[in-house]
Amino acid sequence: MLSARDVMRDAPVIPVIVLHAIEHAVPMARALVAGGIRMLEVTLRTPQALACIEAIARDVPEAVVGAGTVRSAADAAAAARAGARFAVSPGYTSAVGDACRAQGLALLPGVATASEIMAAQADGFDALKFFPALQSGGSAMLKAWAGPFGDVLFCPTGGIQPGNAGEFLALANVACVGGSWLVPADALAQGDWERITALALEASQIKRA
């Protein structure tokens, strides 16, 4: 069974994807896979998101598609029905954790404070999304957490760009980062799949600690 650590260690970057058109889903996923990025977080922020997850799961077997912005048990159930294999949440509740376990979804719970880390750990989660990363203290906060939470791996997301991704990936407690820059809205609108592949290639080659 896929684990959250499997998801986080596959590549240096997990793309955070917002899709408004179902017809973009499959060629976009193929473009990312061609650039070395297989773990794809499709956020549940649009009415088309679940259909896009379903299309990727069905037609791009080389990709591992997950659902982002999972905030409830209903979100987890819908994501699993659509074919998602992992879930990413902006925050953490035991209800979301329990639902993802019940659905067989690997979960990257969102945390921004020490108390939230402890709550997630109490429920058995130790591979966490640090969100929103820049607004919550950035790499300095992750360095501070390395002492009391040396057994936790993080995926900082929120404000991460090519220019600062390396700063985060240099930290021993960071397995990967989440970023939306791999799938720019204008590239999607124009069907510029070569550009998305090029961005994925660059991201897949960022050095990690």
PDB file of C-alpha atoms in Angstrom:
ATOM      1  CA  MET A   1       0.000   0.000   0.000  1.00  0.00           C
ATOM      2  CA  LEU A   2       1.233   3.484  -0.868  1.00  0.00           C
ATOM      3  CA  SER A   3       2.406   5.504   2.144  1.00  0.00           C
ATOM      4  CA  ALA A   4       2.715   9.251   2.616  1.00  0.00           C
ATOM      5  CA  ARG A   5       6.498   8.845   2.756  1.00  0.00           C
ATOM      6  CA  ASP A   6       6.400   7.025  -0.591  1.00  0.00           C
ATOM      7  CA  VAL A   7       4.551  10.006  -2.066  1.00  0.00           C
ATOM      8  CA  MET A   8       6.947  12.544  -0.573  1.00  0.00           C
ATOM      9  CA  ARG A   9      10.157  10.753  -1.528  1.00  0.00           C
ATOM     10  CA  ASP A  10       9.300  10.049  -5.162  1.00  0.00           C
ATOM     11  CA  ALA A  11      10.486  13.428  -6.498  1.00  0.00           C
ATOM     12  CA  PRO A  12      11.659  16.762  -5.064  1.00  0.00           C
ATOM     13  CA  VAL A  13       8.380  18.505  -5.978  1.00  0.00           C
ATOM     14  CA  ILE A  14       4.702  17.542  -5.798  1.00  0.00           C
ATOM     15  CA  PRO A  15       2.798  19.733  -8.254  1.00  0.00           C
ATOM     16  CA  VAL A  16      -0.261  21.455  -6.802  1.00  0.00           C
ATOM     17  CA  ILE A  17      -2.689  21.403  -9.720  1.00  0.00           C
ATOM     18  CA  VAL A  18      -5.898  23.370 -10.301  1.00  0.00           C
ATOM     19  CA  LEU A  19      -7.865  22.108 -13.302  1.00  0.00           C
ATOM     20  CA  HIS A  20     -10.900  23.806 -14.823  1.00  0.00           C
ATOM     21  CA  ALA A  21     -11.209  21.689 -17.986  1.00  0.00           C
ATOM     22  CA  ILE A  22     -11.450  17.902 -18.049  1.00  0.00           C
ATOM     23  CA  GLU A  23      -9.778  17.769 -21.469  1.00  0.00           C
ATOM     24  CA  HIS A  24      -6.582  19.191 -19.943  1.00  0.00           C
ATOM     25  CA  ALA A  25      -6.188  16.466 -17.327  1.00  0.00           C
ATOM     26  CA  VAL A  26      -4.698  13.599 -19.327  1.00  0.00           C
ATOM     27  CA  PRO A  27      -2.234  15.528 -21.548  1.00  0.00           C
ATOM     28  CA  MET A  28      -1.097  17.552 -18.520  1.00  0.00           C
ATOM     29  CA  ALA A  29      -0.492  14.375 -16.503  1.00  0.00           C
ATOM     30  CA  ARG A  30       1.427  12.808 -19.378  1.00  0.00           C
ATOM     31  CA  ALA A  31       3.524  15.969 -19.709  1.00  0.00           C
ATOM     32  CA  LEU A  32       4.449  15.886 -16.006  1.00  0.00           C
ATOM     33  CA  VAL A  33       5.298  12.180 -16.104  1.00  0.00           C
ATOM     34  CA  ALA A  34       7.499  12.796 -19.155  1.00  0.00           C
ATOM     35  CA  GLY A  35       9.429  15.290 -17.026  1.00  0.00           C
ATOM     36  CA  GLY A  36       9.945  12.842 -14.176  1.00  0.00           C
ATOM     37  CA  ILE A  37       7.089  13.911 -11.899  1.00  0.00           C
ATOM     38  CA  ARG A  38       4.625  11.103 -11.103  1.00  0.00           C
ATOM     39  CA  MET A  39       2.921  12.169  -7.876  1.00  0.00           C
ATOM     40  CA  LEU A  40       0.193  14.603  -8.947  1.00  0.00           C
ATOM     41  CA  GLU A  41      -1.939  16.528  -6.467  1.00  0.00           C
ATOM     42  CA  VAL A  42      -5.157  17.665  -8.140  1.00  0.00           C
ATOM     43  CA  THR A  43      -6.875  20.074  -5.766  1.00  0.00           C
ATOM     44  CA  LEU A  44     -10.600  19.769  -5.080  1.00  0.00           C
ATOM     45  CA  ARG A  45     -11.090  23.474  -5.752  1.00  0.00           C
ATOM     46  CA  THR A  46     -13.050  23.248  -8.993  1.00  0.00           C
ATOM     47  CA  PRO A  47     -16.224  21.422 -10.021  1.00  0.00           C
ATOM     48  CA  GLN A  48     -14.184  19.465 -12.591  1.00  0.00           C
ATOM     49  CA  ALA A  49     -11.537  18.194 -10.157  1.00  0.00           C
ATOM     50  CA  LEU A  50     -12.995  14.757  -9.431  1.00  0.00           C
ATOM     51  CA  ALA A  51     -13.625  14.042 -13.113  1.00  0.00           C
ATOM     52  CA  CYS A  52     -10.026  15.092 -13.835  1.00  0.00           C
ATOM     53  CA  ILE A  53      -8.715  12.728 -11.155  1.00  0.00           C
ATOM     54  CA  GLU A  54     -10.815   9.940 -12.635  1.00  0.00           C
ATOM     55  CA  ALA A  55      -9.467  10.598 -16.140  1.00  0.00           C
ATOM     56  CA  ILE A  56      -5.841  10.616 -14.996  1.00  0.00           C
ATOM     57  CA  ALA A  57      -6.281   7.449 -12.926  1.00  0.00           C
ATOM     58  CA  ARG A  58      -7.888   5.700 -15.907  1.00  0.00           C
ATOM     59  CA  ASP A  59      -5.713   6.917 -18.774  1.00  0.00           C
ATOM     60  CA  VAL A  60      -2.271   7.680 -17.281  1.00  0.00           C
ATOM     61  CA  PRO A  61      -1.254   4.577 -15.325  1.00  0.00           C
ATOM     62  CA  GLU A  62       2.331   5.832 -14.979  1.00  0.00           C
ATOM     63  CA  ALA A  63       1.049   8.701 -12.804  1.00  0.00           C
ATOM     64  CA  VAL A  64      -0.011   8.420  -9.179  1.00  0.00           C
ATOM     65  CA  VAL A  65      -2.882  10.858  -8.809  1.00  0.00           C
ATOM     66  CA  GLY A  66      -3.942  12.303  -5.483  1.00  0.00           C
ATOM     67  CA  ALA A  67      -6.536  14.775  -4.247  1.00  0.00           C
ATOM     68  CA  GLY A  68      -5.631  18.041  -2.591  1.00  0.00           C
ATOM     69  CA  THR A  69      -7.777  20.323  -0.425  1.00  0.00           C
ATOM     70  CA  VAL A  70      -9.334  17.294   1.276  1.00  0.00           C
ATOM     71  CA  ARG A  71     -11.227  18.783   4.213  1.00  0.00           C
ATOM     72  CA  SER A  72     -13.835  16.179   5.167  1.00  0.00           C
ATOM     73  CA  ALA A  73     -14.695  12.495   5.184  1.00  0.00           C
ATOM     74  CA  ALA A  74     -16.941  13.158   2.187  1.00  0.00           C
ATOM     75  CA  ASP A  75     -14.004  14.641   0.265  1.00  0.00           C
ATOM     76  CA  ALA A  76     -11.894  11.571   1.058  1.00  0.00           C
ATOM     77  CA  ALA A  77     -14.627   9.187  -0.069  1.00  0.00           C
ATOM     78  CA  ALA A  78     -15.218  11.099  -3.301  1.00  0.00           C
ATOM     79  CA  ALA A  79     -11.497  11.227  -4.049  1.00  0.00           C
ATOM     80  CA  ALA A  80     -11.097   7.492  -3.512  1.00  0.00           C
ATOM     81  CA  ARG A  81     -14.105   6.738  -5.752  1.00  0.00           C
ATOM     82  CA  ALA A  82     -12.500   8.856  -8.474  1.00  0.00           C
ATOM     83  CA  GLY A  83      -9.295   6.821  -8.297  1.00  0.00           C
ATOM     84  CA  ALA A  84      -7.071   8.984  -6.094  1.00  0.00           C
ATOM     85  CA  ARG A  85      -4.361   7.073  -4.241  1.00  0.00           C
ATOM     86  CA  PHE A  86      -3.331   9.780  -1.811  1.00  0.00           C
ATOM     87  CA  ALA A  87      -4.842  12.839  -0.172  1.00  0.00           C
ATOM     88  CA  VAL A  88      -3.440  16.173   0.944  1.00  0.00           C
ATOM     89  CA  SER A  89      -5.267  18.347   3.461  1.00  0.00           C
ATOM     90  CA  PRO A  90      -4.763  22.044   4.282  1.00  0.00           C
ATOM     91  CA  GLY A  91      -5.121  21.253   7.994  1.00  0.00           C
ATOM     92  CA  TYR A  92      -5.702  18.196  10.143  1.00  0.00           C
ATOM     93  CA  THR A  93      -8.643  16.650  11.966  1.00  0.00           C
ATOM     94  CA  SER A  94      -8.996  13.123  13.271  1.00  0.00           C
ATOM     95  CA  ALA A  95     -12.122  12.766  11.130  1.00  0.00           C
ATOM     96  CA  VAL A  96     -10.120  13.372   7.956  1.00  0.00           C
ATOM     97  CA  GLY A  97      -7.347  11.054   9.155  1.00  0.00           C
ATOM     98  CA  ASP A  98      -9.804   8.266   9.952  1.00  0.00           C
ATOM     99  CA  ALA A  99     -11.631   8.709   6.637  1.00  0.00           C
ATOM    100  CA  CYS A 100      -8.457   8.514   4.585  1.00  0.00           C
ATOM    101  CA  ARG A 101      -7.408   5.354   6.398  1.00  0.00           C
ATOM    102  CA  ALA A 102     -10.841   3.838   5.788  1.00  0.00           C
ATOM    103  CA  GLN A 103     -10.599   4.697   2.093  1.00  0.00           C
ATOM    104  CA  GLY A 104      -7.039   3.380   1.740  1.00  0.00           C
ATOM    105  CA  LEU A 105      -5.657   6.827   0.924  1.00  0.00           C
ATOM    106  CA  ALA A 106      -2.179   7.848   2.013  1.00  0.00           C
ATOM    107  CA  LEU A 107      -2.621  11.213   3.754  1.00  0.00           C
ATOM    108  CA  LEU A 108      -0.309  14.220   3.968  1.00  0.00           C
ATOM    109  CA  PRO A 109      -2.013  16.252   6.697  1.00  0.00           C
ATOM    110  CA  GLY A 110      -1.505  19.999   6.776  1.00  0.00           C
ATOM    111  CA  VAL A 111       0.096  21.519   9.874  1.00  0.00           C
ATOM    112  CA  ALA A 112       1.302  24.989  10.804  1.00  0.00           C
ATOM    113  CA  THR A 113       1.949  24.714  14.569  1.00  0.00           C
ATOM    114  CA  ALA A 114       3.639  22.386  17.043  1.00  0.00           C
ATOM    115  CA  SER A 115       0.270  21.468  18.534  1.00  0.00           C
ATOM    116  CA  GLU A 116      -1.032  20.419  15.125  1.00  0.00           C
ATOM    117  CA  ILE A 117       2.068  18.260  14.566  1.00  0.00           C
ATOM    118  CA  MET A 118       1.462  16.586  17.914  1.00  0.00           C
ATOM    119  CA  ALA A 119      -2.202  15.971  17.099  1.00  0.00           C
ATOM    120  CA  ALA A 120      -1.308  14.394  13.756  1.00  0.00           C
ATOM    121  CA  GLN A 121       1.427  12.280  15.360  1.00  0.00           C
ATOM    122  CA  ALA A 122      -0.971  11.109  18.062  1.00  0.00           C
ATOM    123  CA  ASP A 123      -3.109   9.672  15.255  1.00  0.00           C
ATOM    124  CA  GLY A 124      -0.132   7.971  13.622  1.00  0.00           C
ATOM    125  CA  PHE A 125       0.859  10.500  10.955  1.00  0.00           C
ATOM    126  CA  ASP A 126       4.525  11.524  10.724  1.00  0.00           C
ATOM    127  CA  ALA A 127       4.821  12.703   7.090  1.00  0.00           C
ATOM    128  CA  LEU A 128       3.167  16.101   7.050  1.00  0.00           C
ATOM    129  CA  LYS A 129       2.481  19.070   4.807  1.00  0.00           C
ATOM    130  CA  PHE A 130       3.749  22.359   6.284  1.00  0.00           C
ATOM    131  CA  PHE A 131       1.181  24.901   5.089  1.00  0.00           C
ATOM    132  CA  PRO A 132       1.208  27.776   4.387  1.00  0.00           C
ATOM    133  CA  ALA A 133       4.976  27.456   4.541  1.00  0.00           C
ATOM    134  CA  LEU A 134       6.237  30.992   3.966  1.00  0.00           C
ATOM    135  CA  GLN A 135       3.492  32.643   5.991  1.00  0.00           C
ATOM    136  CA  SER A 136       4.069  30.223   8.880  1.00  0.00           C
ATOM    137  CA  GLY A 137       7.787  30.817   9.371  1.00  0.00           C
ATOM    138  CA  GLY A 138       9.403  29.226   6.329  1.00  0.00           C
ATOM    139  CA  SER A 139      12.664  27.321   6.547  1.00  0.00           C
ATOM    140  CA  ALA A 140      13.485  28.894   9.928  1.00  0.00           C
ATOM    141  CA  MET A 141      10.414  27.257  11.443  1.00  0.00           C
ATOM    142  CA  LEU A 142      11.338  23.877   9.978  1.00  0.00           C
ATOM    143  CA  LYS A 143      14.845  24.189  11.426  1.00  0.00           C
ATOM    144  CA  ALA A 144      13.320  24.928  14.836  1.00  0.00           C
ATOM    145  CA  TRP A 145      11.034  21.898  14.596  1.00  0.00           C
ATOM    146  CA  ALA A 146      13.943  19.574  13.735  1.00  0.00           C
ATOM    147  CA  GLY A 147      14.791  19.303  17.441  1.00  0.00           C
ATOM    148  CA  PRO A 148      11.484  18.365  19.085  1.00  0.00           C
ATOM    149  CA  PHE A 149      10.107  16.675  15.959  1.00  0.00           C
ATOM    150  CA  GLY A 150      13.189  14.936  14.595  1.00  0.00           C
ATOM    151  CA  ASP A 151      11.073  11.938  13.572  1.00  0.00           C
ATOM    152  CA  VAL A 152       8.759  13.936  11.307  1.00  0.00           C
ATOM    153  CA  LEU A 153       9.190  14.547   7.564  1.00  0.00           C
ATOM    154  CA  PHE A 154       7.696  17.651   5.981  1.00  0.00           C
ATOM    155  CA  CYS A 155       6.467  18.795   2.584  1.00  0.00           C
ATOM    156  CA  PRO A 156       6.398  22.603   2.785  1.00  0.00           C
ATOM    157  CA  THR A 157       3.785  24.113   0.501  1.00  0.00           C
ATOM    158  CA  GLY A 158       2.614  27.686   0.029  1.00  0.00           C
ATOM    159  CA  GLY A 159       4.842  30.325  -1.517  1.00  0.00           C
ATOM    160  CA  ILE A 160       7.395  27.802  -2.794  1.00  0.00           C
ATOM    161  CA  GLN A 161       8.961  28.715  -6.128  1.00  0.00           C
ATOM    162  CA  PRO A 162      12.037  27.582  -8.092  1.00  0.00           C
ATOM    163  CA  GLY A 163      14.032  30.360  -6.463  1.00  0.00           C
ATOM    164  CA  ASN A 164      13.471  29.161  -2.876  1.00  0.00           C
ATOM    165  CA  ALA A 165      12.714  25.440  -3.292  1.00  0.00           C
ATOM    166  CA  GLY A 166      16.367  24.516  -2.818  1.00  0.00           C
ATOM    167  CA  GLU A 167      16.482  26.360   0.512  1.00  0.00           C
ATOM    168  CA  PHE A 168      13.766  24.068   1.844  1.00  0.00           C
ATOM    169  CA  LEU A 169      15.007  20.882   0.186  1.00  0.00           C
ATOM    170  CA  ALA A 170      18.428  21.383   1.800  1.00  0.00           C
ATOM    171  CA  LEU A 171      16.852  20.671   5.212  1.00  0.00           C
ATOM    172  CA  ALA A 172      17.143  17.117   6.524  1.00  0.00           C
ATOM    173  CA  ASN A 173      13.494  17.072   7.688  1.00  0.00           C
ATOM    174  CA  VAL A 174      12.130  18.106   4.272  1.00  0.00           C
ATOM    175  CA  ALA A 175      11.408  15.261   1.852  1.00  0.00           C
ATOM    176  CA  CYS A 176       9.889  17.380  -0.926  1.00  0.00           C
ATOM    177  CA  VAL A 177       8.059  20.625  -1.546  1.00  0.00           C
ATOM    178  CA  GLY A 178       4.650  21.358  -3.028  1.00  0.00           C
ATOM    179  CA  GLY A 179       4.364  23.962  -5.759  1.00  0.00           C
ATOM    180  CA  SER A 180       1.952  25.241  -8.348  1.00  0.00           C
ATOM    181  CA  TRP A 181       4.611  26.602 -10.705  1.00  0.00           C
ATOM    182  CA  LEU A 182       4.925  23.316 -12.607  1.00  0.00           C
ATOM    183  CA  VAL A 183       1.459  23.756 -14.118  1.00  0.00           C
ATOM    184  CA  PRO A 184       0.983  27.455 -14.959  1.00  0.00           C
ATOM    185  CA  ALA A 185      -2.553  28.523 -15.822  1.00  0.00           C
ATOM    186  CA  ASP A 186      -1.459  30.017 -19.139  1.00  0.00           C
ATOM    187  CA  ALA A 187       0.336  26.820 -20.166  1.00  0.00           C
ATOM    188  CA  LEU A 188      -2.834  24.849 -19.452  1.00  0.00           C
ATOM    189  CA  ALA A 189      -4.993  27.303 -21.362  1.00  0.00           C
ATOM    190  CA  GLN A 190      -2.667  27.149 -24.373  1.00  0.00           C
ATOM    191  CA  GLY A 191      -2.125  23.390 -24.204  1.00  0.00           C
ATOM    192  CA  ASP A 192       1.600  24.011 -23.948  1.00  0.00           C
ATOM    193  CA  TRP A 193       2.498  20.527 -22.740  1.00  0.00           C
ATOM    194  CA  GLU A 194       6.150  20.883 -23.758  1.00  0.00           C
ATOM    195  CA  ARG A 195       6.528  23.782 -21.344  1.00  0.00           C
ATOM    196  CA  ILE A 196       5.010  21.728 -18.517  1.00  0.00           C
ATOM    197  CA  THR A 197       7.382  18.851 -19.292  1.00  0.00           C
ATOM    198  CA  ALA A 198      10.333  21.264 -19.248  1.00  0.00           C
ATOM    199  CA  LEU A 199       9.246  22.683 -15.869  1.00  0.00           C
ATOM    200  CA  ALA A 200       8.831  19.141 -14.504  1.00  0.00           C
ATOM    201  CA  LEU A 201      12.308  18.177 -15.720  1.00  0.00           C
ATOM    202  CA  GLU A 202      13.824  21.169 -13.956  1.00  0.00           C
ATOM    203  CA  ALA A 203      11.903  20.403 -10.772  1.00  0.00           C
ATOM    204  CA  SER A 204      12.847  16.722 -10.786  1.00  0.00           C
ATOM    205  CA  GLN A 205      16.511  17.677 -10.801  1.00  0.00           C
ATOM    206  CA  ILE A 206      16.483  20.027  -7.795  1.00  0.00           C
ATOM    207  CA  LYS A 207      18.890  18.638  -5.199  1.00  0.00           C
ATOM    208  CA  ARG A 208      17.616  17.362  -1.878  1.00  0.00           C
ATOM    209  CA  ALA A 209      19.430  16.953   1.440  1.00  0.00           C
TER     210      ALA A 209
END
